[in-house]
């Protein structure tokens, strides 16, 4: 569909005066702008390795698996994140929860995320009914092999431990405090607990 | 020309070569830094304090890169082209007096009341004194001076043409074709703009031209139009930005140096910078009095005077080098027809008018200040002519249309 000519506004091109068409005054004006930038630099460059970038709290970096107040993994192995994942990078093997865990039926026996396949869209975080998986602000993820970049449950839990403790490399501040209701399970899991 | 001190000349060549190459290195850094500042960036700042070791790092990188030669190139010319470019660009520097200079004695003058013997002995004494004084040009007293430099300097285009042709690549060939057309066109106003100076001084020797300016005032005062023409032509000769069509990255990949790599590419890139240094020296020496400052500011003798004069000349050259880089980020590139139009329709007629005015002034022994006035008048007249509305060329374009009824 082409735009109707009623919606198009025709503009007369600006008239170039004598001074502009003589080149020299126009060039001088341009030079003054160029020189002005040299003597008043408005540099906003971040010196990256020395200066850490200020990231917003909803930055989508490396995943973590949250722990509840009893240091157990919050995940209830419902497969909703794995289903939501457009890159199919989450692999969960569910198992019946231990008998003493009265608040759930299942827990993840293994929970593996292939960080190389992940596109960091954050859909797993949105899908999770118990706020167990979150994306942190860790952006400098590196590894020496493909195997190193496949994160299992222990690794993902260690990311949680690392990002919720004061980080000595980043001025002793907690980089990613738990954003969701800490210690509690998410709304979907708040069923009457089996006594 | 008689013999000069060979050891001194060799030492001077080594010093000048080293200085030019170091300046080229730091010009690349300056280019990158200035580009960065103009665009509100920082530029290279990792190698050494303020990135001062960056040229060294670049040089090491260039040398140690794999020197790959594509299969389809003409091997002989492909290897020859960067060498020709750099060698000719460096040769053009050989006549530049990059420090204080004194004019060589003129030809033997025979007066009626003066015996010939005396005239010859005086001349010989003057010549001996000239040969023994400290000179800062590699080839001092060369009578064809600036002509030599222009002749050699325009040979640089052979490096570009051979490079583009031997690469056997359409982009490279287009780049070198543009370059040859451009340089041939701009040689004409370049040469004609300085003919006026040569008519005043009566010599092609740079030292004599400098001496004339010290006695009569800088040429920029008398010939502003010639300076403008020289400046523009020189930008075109150096393939600098408003005229950098031979290597227009956006349309020709790399232009004539598309197929070159490692140090061969480095040499081709160095050609432009060497040319820039030489032409900046020319602008400072031909139009701005070289090492001379008015009001006796450079009237010092001995080592102090030497240092001050070299510094003054260096400063003037530095200003022109900076201007090269600032203009790069000020004016967008010309189209090819505009480039040719500027040379043939504007600059060559202006140069001819300027030259004729100089001839008239020299013939009737008028004061050179008339030339200042005529330069300005010529410039404004040319501007008026070129900016007048041409009804045939500027057909009134329909810019306001009645809205059509919307049909669905």
XYZ file of C-alpha atoms in Angstrom:
603
model
C 0.000 0.000 0.000
C 1.476 3.320 -0.992
C 0.961 6.398 1.105
C -1.849 8.557 -0.118
C -0.640 11.868 -1.366
C -2.873 13.584 1.149
C -0.654 12.311 3.936
C 2.573 13.389 2.217
C 3.901 16.798 3.047
C 5.991 18.328 0.296
C 8.773 20.589 1.497
C 10.518 23.171 -0.581
C 14.252 22.598 -0.495
C 16.147 25.322 1.365
C 17.526 28.083 -0.775
C 21.317 28.161 -0.799
C 22.524 31.717 -0.516
C 25.540 33.443 -1.995
C 27.805 32.798 0.994
C 27.076 29.073 1.074
C 27.642 28.647 -2.622
C 31.015 30.388 -2.376
C 32.252 27.338 -0.396
C 34.837 29.170 1.698
C 32.586 30.673 4.427
C 30.669 27.410 4.649
C 33.915 25.470 4.980
C 35.085 27.869 7.693
C 31.850 27.312 9.585
C 32.318 23.559 9.289
C 35.935 23.802 10.420
C 34.898 25.771 13.494
C 32.567 22.928 14.490
C 35.311 20.352 13.884
C 37.865 22.302 15.908
C 35.312 22.894 18.636
C 34.948 19.157 19.110
C 38.705 18.757 19.477
C 39.044 21.368 22.210
C 35.819 20.422 23.974
C 35.712 16.660 23.694
C 32.424 15.157 24.799
C 33.785 11.662 25.172
C 31.417 9.175 26.779
C 33.528 6.072 26.192
C 33.602 3.505 29.004
C 37.117 2.174 29.623
C 35.825 -1.367 29.831
C 38.309 -3.632 31.583
C 39.095 -0.957 34.185
C 35.608 0.465 34.393
C 32.713 -1.933 34.881
C 29.583 -1.035 32.969
C 26.528 0.011 34.946
C 23.992 -2.625 34.002
C 20.267 -2.381 34.665
C 18.967 -4.989 37.163
C 16.890 -6.668 34.468
C 19.955 -7.314 32.302
C 19.802 -10.795 30.802
C 23.120 -12.525 31.488
C 24.078 -15.957 32.803
C 21.304 -18.032 34.417
C 21.150 -19.101 38.012
C 19.007 -21.540 39.968
C 17.644 -19.914 43.111
C 17.749 -21.538 46.513
C 15.034 -21.234 49.104
C 15.653 -20.413 52.765
C 16.549 -24.024 53.502
C 19.236 -23.883 50.796
C 17.287 -26.321 48.691
C 16.844 -25.746 44.995
C 13.564 -23.949 44.403
C 12.881 -25.740 41.159
C 9.961 -28.153 41.111
C 10.883 -29.731 37.742
C 7.709 -28.689 35.979
C 9.461 -28.374 32.566
C 7.803 -25.033 31.856
C 11.123 -23.300 31.213
C 12.296 -26.103 28.933
C 9.008 -25.860 27.034
C 9.175 -22.094 26.755
C 12.804 -22.079 25.643
C 12.959 -21.195 21.929
C 16.528 -22.475 21.634
C 15.845 -25.802 23.385
C 18.874 -25.383 25.564
C 17.387 -26.538 28.886
C 17.457 -30.233 29.739
C 15.762 -31.387 32.953
C 15.459 -34.854 34.409
C 12.793 -34.925 37.105
C 12.689 -37.277 40.072
C 10.274 -37.719 42.976
C 11.135 -35.298 45.716
C 12.734 -36.706 48.875
C 10.189 -37.684 51.501
C 11.183 -34.897 53.897
C 10.456 -32.217 51.241
C 6.766 -31.886 52.058
C 6.042 -28.897 49.811
C 6.506 -30.539 46.397
C 6.191 -33.782 44.553
C 9.156 -33.525 42.181
C 12.590 -31.988 42.105
C 15.161 -31.797 39.281
C 17.627 -34.638 39.437
C 19.657 -32.905 36.759
C 19.179 -29.418 35.383
C 21.477 -28.613 32.444
C 21.599 -25.406 30.409
C 23.749 -25.188 27.294
C 24.934 -21.586 27.592
C 26.193 -21.660 24.009
C 22.768 -22.480 22.583
C 20.955 -20.045 24.841
C 19.873 -16.816 23.202
C 19.325 -15.020 26.528
C 15.725 -14.099 25.765
C 14.582 -14.525 29.362
C 11.533 -16.599 28.513
C 12.531 -19.311 31.021
C 12.456 -16.698 33.764
C 9.019 -15.544 32.651
C 7.680 -19.059 32.412
C 8.912 -20.292 35.795
C 5.968 -20.594 38.204
C 8.165 -20.755 41.315
C 10.759 -18.082 40.409
C 13.484 -20.703 40.482
C 15.398 -19.667 37.355
C 16.644 -16.115 36.921
C 19.000 -14.316 34.592
C 21.818 -12.460 36.356
C 23.877 -9.456 35.268
C 26.981 -11.599 34.699
C 27.864 -10.728 31.128
C 31.524 -11.781 30.795
C 30.914 -15.480 30.343
C 33.904 -17.314 28.899
C 35.083 -20.869 28.636
C 37.930 -22.845 27.156
C 35.782 -25.578 25.624
C 32.194 -26.310 24.666
C 31.938 -28.749 27.555
C 32.758 -25.988 30.011
C 29.868 -23.944 28.745
C 27.277 -26.590 29.531
C 26.131 -25.627 33.040
C 24.702 -28.331 35.293
C 22.642 -27.938 38.450
C 25.602 -27.484 40.795
C 27.144 -24.855 38.539
C 23.869 -22.945 38.266
C 23.415 -23.064 42.029
C 26.979 -21.808 42.473
C 26.090 -18.859 40.233
C 23.334 -18.103 42.738
C 25.798 -18.281 45.628
C 28.256 -16.056 43.795
C 25.816 -13.347 42.781
C 23.978 -13.076 46.106
C 27.139 -12.707 48.186
C 29.284 -9.526 48.320
C 31.651 -9.762 45.379
C 35.227 -8.681 46.261
C 35.958 -8.077 42.542
C 33.152 -5.570 42.234
C 33.549 -3.406 45.285
C 31.942 -5.847 47.748
C 28.466 -5.236 46.482
C 25.828 -7.836 45.851
C 25.475 -7.854 42.100
C 22.152 -9.648 41.797
C 20.056 -9.747 44.951
C 17.189 -12.201 44.752
C 14.512 -10.304 42.941
C 11.605 -12.553 43.777
C 10.055 -13.307 47.162
C 12.976 -14.904 48.918
C 12.474 -18.048 50.895
C 8.970 -18.591 49.606
C 7.982 -20.651 46.650
C 6.240 -18.938 43.781
C 2.470 -18.469 43.589
C 1.843 -21.619 41.596
C 3.442 -23.768 44.254
C 1.580 -22.281 47.168
C -0.777 -25.165 47.439
C -1.938 -26.527 50.735
C 1.092 -28.310 52.048
C 0.749 -31.959 52.866
C 0.984 -32.407 56.606
C 76.705 23.164 -8.751
C 80.015 22.161 -7.351
C 80.794 19.455 -4.880
C 79.260 19.468 -1.435
C 80.417 17.738 1.693
C 79.413 14.140 1.017
C 79.531 13.030 4.662
C 77.334 15.928 5.712
C 74.865 15.234 2.918
C 74.666 11.555 3.827
C 74.109 12.413 7.493
C 71.410 14.865 6.445
C 69.719 12.206 4.311
C 69.694 9.791 7.250
C 68.317 12.443 9.610
C 65.710 13.684 7.132
C 64.622 10.147 6.246
C 64.303 9.234 9.897
C 62.427 12.420 10.683
C 60.014 11.995 7.771
C 59.336 8.361 8.622
C 58.785 9.157 12.307
C 56.466 12.005 11.345
C 54.564 9.666 9.033
C 54.149 7.244 11.910
C 52.889 9.895 14.250
C 50.693 11.419 11.550
C 48.821 8.125 11.411
C 48.366 8.355 15.169
C 47.344 12.015 14.916
C 44.919 11.142 12.144
C 43.278 8.488 14.302
C 43.277 10.645 17.431
C 41.827 13.689 15.667
C 39.225 11.567 13.917
C 38.328 10.147 17.309
C 38.063 13.522 19.050
C 36.002 15.014 16.242
C 33.606 12.086 16.568
C 33.597 12.267 20.394
C 35.621 9.103 20.825
C 38.958 8.513 22.573
C 41.007 6.844 19.870
C 43.961 4.501 20.369
C 45.158 4.866 23.972
C 46.405 1.422 24.964
C 49.936 1.212 23.472
C 52.068 3.356 25.753
C 51.008 6.609 27.438
C 48.250 8.290 25.378
C 48.783 5.600 22.739
C 52.161 7.062 21.797
C 53.593 3.668 20.901
C 50.714 2.915 18.550
C 52.677 3.708 15.333
C 55.359 1.241 16.457
C 52.738 -1.411 17.107
C 51.139 -0.732 13.729
C 54.523 -0.997 12.009
C 55.340 -4.290 13.718
C 51.923 -5.609 12.771
C 52.370 -4.595 9.132
C 55.778 -6.270 8.919
C 54.737 -9.538 10.486
C 51.480 -10.025 8.635
C 51.409 -12.741 6.008
C 52.491 -11.248 2.710
C 50.010 -12.934 0.428
C 50.071 -12.297 -3.302
C 46.862 -13.129 -5.162
C 47.256 -15.531 -8.111
C 45.706 -13.197 -10.666
C 48.052 -10.226 -10.277
C 50.810 -9.033 -12.558
C 53.685 -9.954 -10.259
C 56.348 -7.508 -11.450
C 54.249 -4.365 -11.252
C 52.429 -5.584 -8.172
C 55.735 -5.624 -6.303
C 57.069 -2.518 -8.027
C 54.096 -0.217 -7.385
C 54.514 0.402 -3.619
C 58.251 0.924 -4.096
C 57.749 3.465 -6.871
C 55.192 5.296 -4.776
C 57.348 5.632 -1.673
C 60.597 6.296 -3.548
C 59.159 9.136 -5.615
C 57.332 10.639 -2.641
C 60.580 10.648 -0.646
C 62.590 12.044 -3.565
C 60.267 15.029 -3.765
C 61.278 15.905 -0.212
C 64.967 16.182 -1.105
C 64.907 19.850 -2.108
C 62.855 21.085 0.845
C 64.927 23.318 3.155
C 63.552 22.189 6.508
C 65.558 24.692 8.526
C 67.115 28.147 8.156
C 68.426 28.760 4.678
C 70.279 31.434 2.791
C 69.989 32.087 -0.934
C 72.787 30.946 -3.240
C 74.654 33.801 -4.970
C 73.183 34.934 -8.250
C 75.023 34.759 -11.554
C 78.226 36.770 -12.074
C 77.229 40.383 -12.574
C 79.374 42.504 -14.779
C 79.139 46.257 -14.222
C 80.666 48.806 -16.502
C 82.978 50.253 -13.895
C 83.962 46.922 -12.362
C 86.674 44.696 -13.705
C 85.618 41.186 -14.670
C 88.385 39.630 -12.585
C 87.008 41.215 -9.399
C 83.469 40.154 -10.230
C 84.551 36.556 -10.710
C 86.611 36.413 -7.505
C 83.742 37.969 -5.525
C 81.352 35.422 -6.951
C 83.719 32.586 -6.147
C 84.065 33.809 -2.571
C 80.302 34.055 -2.222
C 79.877 30.584 -3.685
C 82.459 29.174 -1.270
C 80.701 30.800 1.673
C 77.379 29.403 0.451
C 78.783 25.917 0.161
C 80.338 26.000 3.598
C 77.353 27.296 5.563
C 75.117 24.863 7.395
C 72.355 23.853 5.065
C 69.150 22.053 5.861
C 68.186 20.869 2.416
C 69.471 17.564 1.112
C 70.036 19.106 -2.306
C 70.678 22.803 -1.649
C 71.159 25.320 -4.411
C 69.323 23.186 -6.949
C 68.274 25.750 -9.528
C 65.270 23.837 -10.853
C 64.195 23.377 -7.226
C 60.448 23.350 -7.072
C 60.099 22.142 -10.662
C 62.053 19.034 -9.706
C 59.813 18.446 -6.748
C 56.617 18.782 -8.786
C 57.984 16.597 -11.573
C 58.987 13.849 -9.148
C 55.925 14.342 -6.969
C 53.534 13.789 -9.835
C 55.302 10.510 -10.609
C 53.663 9.220 -7.431
C 50.581 8.625 -9.535
C 52.509 5.874 -11.338
C 52.643 3.932 -8.100
C 48.871 4.254 -7.843
C 48.161 3.468 -11.503
C 50.518 0.473 -11.579
C 49.168 -0.759 -8.263
C 45.574 -0.545 -9.462
C 46.283 -2.055 -12.868
C 48.551 -4.894 -11.766
C 46.054 -5.957 -9.087
C 43.771 -7.143 -11.909
C 40.687 -6.147 -9.981
C 37.862 -3.952 -11.182
C 37.664 -1.846 -8.040
C 41.404 -1.283 -8.045
C 41.387 -0.360 -11.713
C 38.525 2.088 -11.212
C 40.392 3.657 -8.320
C 43.578 4.113 -10.286
C 41.660 5.424 -13.324
C 40.041 8.067 -11.174
C 43.383 8.883 -9.640
C 45.101 9.438 -12.976
C 42.306 11.694 -14.249
C 42.269 13.623 -10.992
C 45.998 14.138 -10.700
C 46.409 15.148 -14.340
C 43.628 17.719 -13.910
C 44.938 19.189 -10.687
C 48.559 19.347 -11.827
C 47.582 22.286 -14.034
C 46.211 24.702 -11.377
C 48.928 23.471 -9.020
C 51.670 24.490 -11.389
C 49.983 27.696 -12.519
C 49.285 28.902 -8.996
C 52.987 29.039 -8.180
C 54.028 30.484 -11.549
C 53.059 33.869 -10.126
C 55.559 33.498 -7.277
C 58.261 32.430 -9.677
C 57.622 35.502 -11.825
C 58.190 37.660 -8.734
C 61.339 35.950 -7.515
C 62.815 35.057 -10.877
C 64.012 31.723 -9.562
C 62.714 28.204 -9.019
C 65.057 27.728 -6.088
C 63.144 27.483 -2.823
C 65.897 29.276 -0.924
C 65.648 32.268 -3.266
C 61.849 32.300 -3.013
C 62.218 32.308 0.769
C 64.767 35.105 0.659
C 62.423 37.230 -1.476
C 59.658 36.832 1.092
C 61.984 37.842 3.930
C 62.826 41.039 2.083
C 59.398 41.909 0.660
C 56.814 40.186 2.861
C 55.123 36.829 2.688
C 53.422 35.793 -0.534
C 50.137 35.070 1.255
C 49.731 38.870 1.499
C 50.157 39.411 -2.221
C 48.707 36.203 -3.631
C 45.876 34.909 -1.457
C 44.098 33.537 -4.510
C 47.181 31.621 -5.601
C 47.444 30.172 -2.111
C 43.831 29.025 -2.194
C 44.345 27.379 -5.588
C 47.556 25.758 -4.374
C 45.880 24.481 -1.219
C 42.963 22.915 -3.083
C 45.171 21.379 -5.788
C 47.493 19.934 -3.212
C 44.592 18.273 -1.387
C 43.623 16.666 -4.673
C 47.227 15.633 -5.351
C 47.476 13.943 -1.968
C 44.137 12.137 -2.404
C 42.931 13.675 0.841
C 39.337 13.570 1.805
C 37.323 16.043 -0.193
C 39.094 14.526 -3.206
C 39.805 10.970 -2.073
C 37.956 9.311 -4.944
C 40.813 6.896 -5.795
C 40.327 5.092 -2.504
C 36.695 5.882 -1.743
C 36.039 3.061 0.719
C 32.278 3.218 0.479
C 32.127 2.571 -3.241
C 35.468 1.010 -4.256
C 36.332 -1.240 -1.293
C 39.916 0.001 -0.933
C 40.380 1.579 -4.344
C 43.795 0.995 -5.861
C 45.124 -0.852 -2.815
C 42.287 -3.377 -2.556
C 44.508 -6.370 -3.349
C 47.551 -5.302 -1.351
C 48.394 -6.599 2.082
C 50.985 -6.453 4.863
C 53.854 -3.997 4.321
C 53.002 -3.424 0.646
C 49.739 -1.891 1.833
C 51.672 -0.042 4.533
C 53.967 1.497 1.926
C 51.041 2.568 -0.258
C 49.392 4.216 2.734
C 52.659 5.913 3.663
C 52.864 7.560 0.224
C 49.943 9.853 1.043
C 51.438 10.896 4.341
C 54.894 11.600 2.889
C 53.203 13.668 0.216
C 51.277 15.554 2.887
C 54.483 16.414 4.749
C 56.211 17.647 1.589
C 53.262 19.758 0.484
C 52.801 21.211 3.970
C 56.430 22.303 3.853
C 55.772 23.839 0.442
C 52.778 25.792 1.708
C 54.775 27.068 4.671
C 57.817 27.960 2.556
C 56.147 29.299 -0.588
C 53.366 31.354 0.984
C 54.109 31.785 4.677
C 57.784 32.741 4.683
C 59.265 29.444 5.866
C 61.277 29.967 9.052
C 60.716 33.729 8.954
C 58.520 35.669 11.359
C 57.764 39.371 10.923
C 58.953 42.146 13.284
C 62.394 40.555 13.667
C 61.147 37.731 15.846
C 63.540 35.296 14.182
C 66.563 37.628 14.059
C 68.831 35.444 16.139
C 72.244 34.071 15.346
C 74.024 30.916 16.311
C 72.440 27.860 17.866
C 69.513 29.810 19.391
C 68.555 31.186 16.006
C 68.908 27.749 14.449
C 66.583 26.140 16.976
C 64.026 28.960 16.778
C 63.971 28.938 12.984
C 63.565 25.166 12.754
C 60.817 25.381 15.369
C 58.981 28.177 13.518
C 59.073 26.286 10.232
C 58.059 23.094 11.998
C 55.135 24.865 13.638
C 53.869 26.291 10.354
C 54.124 22.864 8.743
C 52.351 21.318 11.715
C 49.460 23.761 11.305
C 48.999 22.745 7.679
C 49.197 19.058 8.571
C 46.477 19.580 11.180
C 44.399 21.458 8.607
C 44.615 18.397 6.333
C 43.101 16.246 9.062
C 40.443 18.729 10.140
C 39.265 19.312 6.583
C 38.865 15.545 6.275
C 36.053 15.608 8.835
C 34.548 18.872 7.609
C 33.854 18.505 3.901
C 32.163 15.495 2.314
C 33.607 13.883 -0.788
C 32.987 15.463 -4.185
C 31.267 13.581 -6.970
C 33.539 12.872 -9.896
C 31.862 15.384 -12.227
C 32.034 18.042 -9.517
C 35.720 17.225 -9.039
C 36.466 17.671 -12.733
C 34.214 20.731 -12.941
C 36.038 22.374 -10.066
C 39.406 21.808 -11.713
C 38.603 22.740 -15.310
C 35.817 25.289 -14.958
C 36.866 27.127 -11.817
C 40.463 26.646 -10.817
C 42.244 26.692 -14.158
C 40.510 29.916 -15.364
C 41.205 31.536 -11.992
C 44.845 30.484 -12.161
C 45.172 31.934 -15.653
C 43.595 35.241 -14.565
C 45.905 35.352 -11.566
C 48.936 34.661 -13.729
C 48.003 37.365 -16.252
C 47.597 39.894 -13.428
C 51.041 39.026 -12.097
C 52.492 39.475 -15.594
C 50.900 42.915 -15.928
C 52.210 43.979 -12.529
C 55.724 42.747 -13.282
C 55.733 44.347 -16.729
C 54.713 47.802 -15.488
C 56.623 47.508 -12.186
C 53.508 48.132 -10.108
C 53.345 47.513 -6.384
C 52.425 43.899 -5.566
C 49.647 45.094 -3.247
C 47.522 45.584 -6.360
C 47.620 41.817 -6.664
C 45.989 41.427 -3.249
C 43.085 43.569 -4.407
C 42.771 41.839 -7.778
C 42.893 38.423 -6.105
C 39.938 39.312 -3.915
C 38.056 40.915 -6.800
C 38.679 37.869 -9.014
C 37.520 35.523 -6.282
C 34.285 37.383 -5.619
C 33.618 37.817 -9.330
C 34.079 34.089 -9.850
C 31.793 33.375 -6.909
C 29.116 35.688 -8.315
C 29.322 34.107 -11.751
C 29.147 30.582 -10.442
C 26.262 31.256 -8.075
C 24.029 33.204 -10.407
C 20.791 31.489 -11.196
C 20.944 29.687 -14.490
C 17.341 29.242 -15.641
C 18.287 26.556 -18.156
C 20.130 24.434 -15.606
C 17.791 24.993 -12.678
C 14.404 24.184 -14.073
C 11.894 24.990 -11.396
C 11.009 21.689 -9.827
C 7.424 21.095 -8.831
C 7.647 20.756 -5.103
C 4.045 21.458 -4.143
C 1.434 19.137 -5.547
C -2.283 19.320 -5.063
C -3.465 16.427 -2.930
C -5.139 13.810 -5.079
C -8.563 12.546 -4.033
C -8.111 9.423 -2.016
C -9.572 6.421 -3.828
C -10.084 3.234 -1.961
